[in-house]
PDB file of C-alpha atoms in Angstrom:
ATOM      1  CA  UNK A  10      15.906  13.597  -1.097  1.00 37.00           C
ATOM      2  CA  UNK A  11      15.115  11.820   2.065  1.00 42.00           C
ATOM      3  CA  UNK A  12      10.951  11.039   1.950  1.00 45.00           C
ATOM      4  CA  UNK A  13      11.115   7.476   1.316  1.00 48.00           C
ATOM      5  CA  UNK A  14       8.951   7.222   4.730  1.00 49.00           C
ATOM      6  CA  UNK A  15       5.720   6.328   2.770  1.00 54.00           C
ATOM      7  CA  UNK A  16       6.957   2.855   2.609  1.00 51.00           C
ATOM      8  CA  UNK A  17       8.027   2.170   6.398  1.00 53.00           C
ATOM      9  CA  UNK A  18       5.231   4.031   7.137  1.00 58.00           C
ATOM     10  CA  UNK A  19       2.890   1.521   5.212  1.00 60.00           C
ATOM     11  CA  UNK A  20       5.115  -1.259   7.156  1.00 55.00           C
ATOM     12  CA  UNK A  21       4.405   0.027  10.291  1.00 57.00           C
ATOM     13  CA  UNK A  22       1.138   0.471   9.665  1.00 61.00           C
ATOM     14  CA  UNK A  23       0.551  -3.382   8.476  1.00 61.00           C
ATOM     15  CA  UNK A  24       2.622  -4.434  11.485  1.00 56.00           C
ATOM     16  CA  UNK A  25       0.465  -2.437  14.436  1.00 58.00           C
ATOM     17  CA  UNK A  26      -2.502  -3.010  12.737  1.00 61.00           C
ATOM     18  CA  UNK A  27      -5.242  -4.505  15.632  1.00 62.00           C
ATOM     19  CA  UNK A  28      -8.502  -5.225  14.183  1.00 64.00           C
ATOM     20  CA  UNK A  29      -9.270  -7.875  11.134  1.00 69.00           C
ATOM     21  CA  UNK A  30     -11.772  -5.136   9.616  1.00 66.00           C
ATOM     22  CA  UNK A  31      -8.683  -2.746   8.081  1.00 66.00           C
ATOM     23  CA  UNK A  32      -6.523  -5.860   7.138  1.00 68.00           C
ATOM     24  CA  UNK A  33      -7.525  -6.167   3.782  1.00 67.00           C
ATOM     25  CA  UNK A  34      -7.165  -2.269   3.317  1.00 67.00           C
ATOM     26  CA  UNK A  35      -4.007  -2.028   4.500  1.00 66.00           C
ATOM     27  CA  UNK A  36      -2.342  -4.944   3.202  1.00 67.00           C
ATOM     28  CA  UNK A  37      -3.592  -3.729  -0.297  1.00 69.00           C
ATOM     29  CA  UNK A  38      -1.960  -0.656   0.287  1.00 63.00           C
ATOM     30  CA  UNK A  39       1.307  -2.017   1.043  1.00 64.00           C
ATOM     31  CA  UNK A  40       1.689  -4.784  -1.641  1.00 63.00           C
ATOM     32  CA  UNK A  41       1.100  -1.474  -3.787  1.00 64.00           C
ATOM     33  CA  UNK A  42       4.063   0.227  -2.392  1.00 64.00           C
ATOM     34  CA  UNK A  43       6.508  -2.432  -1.986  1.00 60.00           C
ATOM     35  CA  UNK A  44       9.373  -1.677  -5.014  1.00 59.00           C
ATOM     36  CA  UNK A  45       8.045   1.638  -6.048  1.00 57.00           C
ATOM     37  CA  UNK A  46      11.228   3.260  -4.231  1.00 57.00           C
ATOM     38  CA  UNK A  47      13.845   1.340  -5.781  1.00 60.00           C
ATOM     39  CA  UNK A  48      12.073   1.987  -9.232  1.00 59.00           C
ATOM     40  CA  UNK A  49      12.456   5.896  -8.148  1.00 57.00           C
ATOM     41  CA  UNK A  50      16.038   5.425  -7.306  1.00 60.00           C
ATOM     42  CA  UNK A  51      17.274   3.690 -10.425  1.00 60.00           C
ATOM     43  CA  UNK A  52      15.659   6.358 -12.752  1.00 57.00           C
ATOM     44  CA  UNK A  53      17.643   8.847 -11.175  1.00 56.00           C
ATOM     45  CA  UNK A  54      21.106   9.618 -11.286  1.00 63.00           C
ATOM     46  CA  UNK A  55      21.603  12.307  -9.217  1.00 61.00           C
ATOM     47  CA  UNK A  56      20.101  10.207  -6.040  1.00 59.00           C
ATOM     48  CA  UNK A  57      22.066  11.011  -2.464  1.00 65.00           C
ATOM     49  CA  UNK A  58      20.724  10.277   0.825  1.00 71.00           C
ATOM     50  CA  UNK A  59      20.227  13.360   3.076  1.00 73.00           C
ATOM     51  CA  UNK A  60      20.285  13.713   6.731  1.00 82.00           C
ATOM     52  CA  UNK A  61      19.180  16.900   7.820  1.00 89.00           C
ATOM     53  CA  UNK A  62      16.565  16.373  11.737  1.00 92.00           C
ATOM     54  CA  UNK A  63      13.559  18.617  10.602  1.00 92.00           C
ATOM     55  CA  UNK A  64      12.845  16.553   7.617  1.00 88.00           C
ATOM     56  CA  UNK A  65      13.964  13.182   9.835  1.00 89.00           C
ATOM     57  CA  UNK A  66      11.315  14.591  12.370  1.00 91.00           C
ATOM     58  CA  UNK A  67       9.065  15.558  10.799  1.00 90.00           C
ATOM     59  CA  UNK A  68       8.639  12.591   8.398  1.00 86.00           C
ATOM     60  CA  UNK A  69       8.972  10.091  11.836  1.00 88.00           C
ATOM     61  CA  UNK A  70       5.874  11.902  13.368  1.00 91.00           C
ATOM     62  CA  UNK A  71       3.915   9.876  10.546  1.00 89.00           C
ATOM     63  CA  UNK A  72       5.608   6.184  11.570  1.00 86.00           C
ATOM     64  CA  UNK A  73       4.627   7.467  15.623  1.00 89.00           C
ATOM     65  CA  UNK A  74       1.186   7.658  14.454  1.00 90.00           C
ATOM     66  CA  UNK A  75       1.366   4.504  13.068  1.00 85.00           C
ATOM     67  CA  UNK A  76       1.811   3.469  17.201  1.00 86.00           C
ATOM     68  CA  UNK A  77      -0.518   5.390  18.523  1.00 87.00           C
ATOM     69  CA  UNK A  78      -3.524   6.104  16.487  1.00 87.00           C
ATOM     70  CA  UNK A  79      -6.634   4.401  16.177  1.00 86.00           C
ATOM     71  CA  UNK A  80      -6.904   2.186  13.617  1.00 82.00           C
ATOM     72  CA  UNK A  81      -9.763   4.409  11.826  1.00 86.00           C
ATOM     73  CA  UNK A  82      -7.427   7.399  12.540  1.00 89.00           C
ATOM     74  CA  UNK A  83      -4.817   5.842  10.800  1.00 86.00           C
ATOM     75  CA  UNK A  84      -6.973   5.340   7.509  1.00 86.00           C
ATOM     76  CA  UNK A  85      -7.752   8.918   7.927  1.00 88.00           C
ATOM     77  CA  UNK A  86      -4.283   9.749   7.551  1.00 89.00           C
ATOM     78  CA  UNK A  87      -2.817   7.460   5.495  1.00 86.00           C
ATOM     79  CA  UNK A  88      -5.899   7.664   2.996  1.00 85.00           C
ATOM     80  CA  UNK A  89      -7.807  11.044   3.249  1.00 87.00           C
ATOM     81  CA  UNK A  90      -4.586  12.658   4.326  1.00 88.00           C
ATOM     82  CA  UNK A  91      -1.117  11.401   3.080  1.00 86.00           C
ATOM     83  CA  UNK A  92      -2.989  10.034  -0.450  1.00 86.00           C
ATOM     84  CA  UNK A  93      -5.320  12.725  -0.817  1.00 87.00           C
ATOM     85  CA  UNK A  94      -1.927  15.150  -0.626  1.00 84.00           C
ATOM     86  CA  UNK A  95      -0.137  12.695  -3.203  1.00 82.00           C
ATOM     87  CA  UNK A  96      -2.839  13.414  -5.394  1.00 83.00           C
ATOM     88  CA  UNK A  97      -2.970  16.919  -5.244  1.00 84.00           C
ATOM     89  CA  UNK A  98       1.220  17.067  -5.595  1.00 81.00           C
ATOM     90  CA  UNK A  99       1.162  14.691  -8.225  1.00 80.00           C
ATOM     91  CA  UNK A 100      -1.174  16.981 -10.090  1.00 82.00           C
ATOM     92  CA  UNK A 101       1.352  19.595 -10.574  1.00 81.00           C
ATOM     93  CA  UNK A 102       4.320  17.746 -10.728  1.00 79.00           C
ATOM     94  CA  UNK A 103       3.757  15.606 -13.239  1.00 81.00           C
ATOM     95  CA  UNK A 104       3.823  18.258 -16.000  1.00 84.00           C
ATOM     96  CA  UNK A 105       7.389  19.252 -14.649  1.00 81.00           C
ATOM     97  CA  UNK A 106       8.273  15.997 -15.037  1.00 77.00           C
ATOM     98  CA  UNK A 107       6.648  15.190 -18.219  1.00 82.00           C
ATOM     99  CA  UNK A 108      10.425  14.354 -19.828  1.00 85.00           C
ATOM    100  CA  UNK A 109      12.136  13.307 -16.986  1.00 80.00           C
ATOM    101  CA  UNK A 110      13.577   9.393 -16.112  1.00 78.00           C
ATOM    102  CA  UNK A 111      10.868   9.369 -12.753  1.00 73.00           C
ATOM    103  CA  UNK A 112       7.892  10.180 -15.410  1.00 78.00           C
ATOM    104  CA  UNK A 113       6.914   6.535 -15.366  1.00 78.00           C
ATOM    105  CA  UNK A 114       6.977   6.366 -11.467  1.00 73.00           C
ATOM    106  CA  UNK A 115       4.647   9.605 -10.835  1.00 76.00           C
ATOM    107  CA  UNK A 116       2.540   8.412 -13.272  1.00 78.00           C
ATOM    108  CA  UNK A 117       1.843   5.538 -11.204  1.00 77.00           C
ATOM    109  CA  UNK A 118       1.524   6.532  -7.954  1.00 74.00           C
ATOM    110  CA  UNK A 119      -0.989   9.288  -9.418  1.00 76.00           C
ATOM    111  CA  UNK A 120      -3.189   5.956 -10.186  1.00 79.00           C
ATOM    112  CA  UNK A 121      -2.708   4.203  -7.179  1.00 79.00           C
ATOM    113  CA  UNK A 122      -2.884   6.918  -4.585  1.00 81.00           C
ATOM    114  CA  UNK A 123      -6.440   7.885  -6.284  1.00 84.00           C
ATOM    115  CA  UNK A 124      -6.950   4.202  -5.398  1.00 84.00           C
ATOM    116  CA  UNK A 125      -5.967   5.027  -1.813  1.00 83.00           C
ATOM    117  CA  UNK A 126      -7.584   7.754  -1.554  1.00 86.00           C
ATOM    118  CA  UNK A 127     -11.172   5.950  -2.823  1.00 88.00           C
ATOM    119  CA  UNK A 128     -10.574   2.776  -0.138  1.00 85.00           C
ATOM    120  CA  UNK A 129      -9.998   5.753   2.225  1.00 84.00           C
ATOM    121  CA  UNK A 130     -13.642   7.153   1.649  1.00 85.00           C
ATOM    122  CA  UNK A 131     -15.199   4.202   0.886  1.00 86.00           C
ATOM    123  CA  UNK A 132     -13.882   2.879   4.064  1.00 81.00           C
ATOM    124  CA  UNK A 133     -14.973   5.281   6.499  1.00 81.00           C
ATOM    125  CA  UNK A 134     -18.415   5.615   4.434  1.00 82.00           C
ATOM    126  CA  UNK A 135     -19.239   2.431   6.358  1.00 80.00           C
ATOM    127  CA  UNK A 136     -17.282   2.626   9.431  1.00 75.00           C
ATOM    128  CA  UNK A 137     -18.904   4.224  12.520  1.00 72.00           C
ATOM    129  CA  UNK A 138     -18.387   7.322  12.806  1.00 72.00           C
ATOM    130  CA  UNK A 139     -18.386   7.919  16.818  1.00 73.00           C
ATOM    131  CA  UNK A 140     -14.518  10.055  16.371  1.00 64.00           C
ATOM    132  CA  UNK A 141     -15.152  12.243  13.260  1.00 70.00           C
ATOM    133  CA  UNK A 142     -14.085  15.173  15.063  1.00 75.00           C
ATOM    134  CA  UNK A 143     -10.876  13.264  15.690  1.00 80.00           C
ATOM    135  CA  UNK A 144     -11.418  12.219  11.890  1.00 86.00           C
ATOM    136  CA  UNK A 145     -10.841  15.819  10.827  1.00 87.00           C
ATOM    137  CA  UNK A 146      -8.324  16.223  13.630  1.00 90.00           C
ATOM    138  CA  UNK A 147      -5.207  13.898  13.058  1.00 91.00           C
ATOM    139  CA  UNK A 148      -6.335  14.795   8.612  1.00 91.00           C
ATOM    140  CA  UNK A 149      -5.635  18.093   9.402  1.00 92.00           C
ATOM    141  CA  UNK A 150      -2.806  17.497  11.344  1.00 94.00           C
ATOM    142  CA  UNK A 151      -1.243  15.021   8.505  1.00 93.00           C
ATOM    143  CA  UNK A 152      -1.459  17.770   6.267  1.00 92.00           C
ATOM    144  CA  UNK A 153       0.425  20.458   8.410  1.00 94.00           C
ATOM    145  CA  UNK A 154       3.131  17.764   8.891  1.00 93.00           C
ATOM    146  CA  UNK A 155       3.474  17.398   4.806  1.00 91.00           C
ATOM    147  CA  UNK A 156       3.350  20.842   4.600  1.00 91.00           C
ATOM    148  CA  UNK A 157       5.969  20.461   6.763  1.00 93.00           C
ATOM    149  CA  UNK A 158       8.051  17.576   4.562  1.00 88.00           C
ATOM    150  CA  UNK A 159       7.647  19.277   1.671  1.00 87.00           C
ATOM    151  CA  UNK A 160       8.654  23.026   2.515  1.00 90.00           C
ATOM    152  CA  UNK A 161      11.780  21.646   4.319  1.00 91.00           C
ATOM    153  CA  UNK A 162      12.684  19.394   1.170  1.00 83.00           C
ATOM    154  CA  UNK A 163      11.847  22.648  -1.223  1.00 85.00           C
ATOM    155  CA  UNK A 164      14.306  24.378   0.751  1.00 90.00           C
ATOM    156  CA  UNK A 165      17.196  21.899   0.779  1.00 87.00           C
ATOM    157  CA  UNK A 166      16.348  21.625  -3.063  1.00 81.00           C
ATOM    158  CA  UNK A 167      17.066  25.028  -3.537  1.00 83.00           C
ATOM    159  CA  UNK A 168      19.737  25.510  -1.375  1.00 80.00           C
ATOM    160  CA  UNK A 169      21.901  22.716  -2.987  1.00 74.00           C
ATOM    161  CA  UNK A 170      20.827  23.804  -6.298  1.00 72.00           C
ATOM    162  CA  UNK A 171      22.407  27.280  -5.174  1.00 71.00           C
ATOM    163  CA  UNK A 172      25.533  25.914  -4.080  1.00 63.00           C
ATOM    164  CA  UNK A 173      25.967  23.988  -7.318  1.00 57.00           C
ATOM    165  CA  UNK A 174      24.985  26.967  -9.179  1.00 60.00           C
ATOM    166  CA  UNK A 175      27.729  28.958  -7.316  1.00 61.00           C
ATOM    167  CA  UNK A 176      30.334  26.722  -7.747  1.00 59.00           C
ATOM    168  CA  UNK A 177      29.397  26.559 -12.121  1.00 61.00           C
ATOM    169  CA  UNK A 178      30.028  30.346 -12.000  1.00 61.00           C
ATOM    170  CA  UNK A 179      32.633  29.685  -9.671  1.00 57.00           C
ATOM    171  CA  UNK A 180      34.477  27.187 -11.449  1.00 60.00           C
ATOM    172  CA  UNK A 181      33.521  29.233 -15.253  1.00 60.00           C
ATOM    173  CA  UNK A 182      35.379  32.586 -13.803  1.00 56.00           C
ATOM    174  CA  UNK A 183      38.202  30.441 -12.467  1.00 58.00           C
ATOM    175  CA  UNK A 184      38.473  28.906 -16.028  1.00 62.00           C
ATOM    176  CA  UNK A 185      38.112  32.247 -17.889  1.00 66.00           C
ATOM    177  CA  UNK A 186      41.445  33.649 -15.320  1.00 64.00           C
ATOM    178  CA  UNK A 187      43.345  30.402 -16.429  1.00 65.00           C
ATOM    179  CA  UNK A 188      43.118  31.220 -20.075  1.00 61.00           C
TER     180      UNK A 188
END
């Protein structure tokens, strides 16, 4: 599928970033994630690039934020929301996974994004906190937006794995007429 976002995202972030206090953080962050998508694409060899404009919206609000938020907004969504979601997804996916050529690359991002998700929290721990309403706020919002992501590439899973379904059954009746 498409979400490969996390690493422009992390770009974008590094390259907007304003204040010498998050530097550190954030160039940590995306030294981490530099690679990790071209390991995910060569253990796969059913990899095709999809276009399809809910999932390219909808993973693009995340790079706008990158240009708009503050900069302790944007540790509160890249770290207590996009990380803190990675977590939780890697969680259950893993097991699925368990025998499959991207085991190695879940396994990890479950390490690092626990990582993230601790610089996250140990950030803000010392940050003031004059915006934690807004804290909650754009969190909140990061999550809706992976909802988002992840429904829409749930449902292009399943509707290409219905299509090649039908065209199996398709292609075993045609067979079984031919003989």
């Amino acid at each position: 599928m498409h979400f490969n976002k996390h690493k422009l995202f992390e770009l974008v972030r590094a390259s907007t970033l304003n204040e010498k206090t998050y530097e550190h953080m954030t160039l940590s962050h995306l030294e981490e994630e530099l690679g990790h998508n071209r390991q995910f694409k060569a253990n796969r060899d059913d990899f095709g690039e999809v276009f399809d404009p809910v999932l390219e919206v909808a993973s693009n609000w995340f790079i706008s934020q990158m240009y708009t938020a503050t900069e302790l907004k944007k540790v509160a969504l890249v770290h207590l929301g996009v990380a803190t979601s990675a977590v939780f997804f890697y969680k259950h996916i893993k097991p699925v996974l368990a025998d499959s050529p991207t085991k190695e690359y879940f396994d990890l991002h479950s390490v690092l994004d626990d990582e993230h998700v601790r610089m996250g929290y140990d950030f803000i721990a010392n940050a003031d906190l004059d915006e934690g309403r807004t804290l909650f706020g754009i969190q909140n919002k990061g999550w809706t937006m992976l909802m988002t992501v992840m429904s829409r590439i749930a449902d292009l899973t399943f509707y290409a794995n219905n299509i090649t379904n039908k065209s199996k059954t398709q292609q075993e009746h045609h067979d079984e007429v031919m003989a």
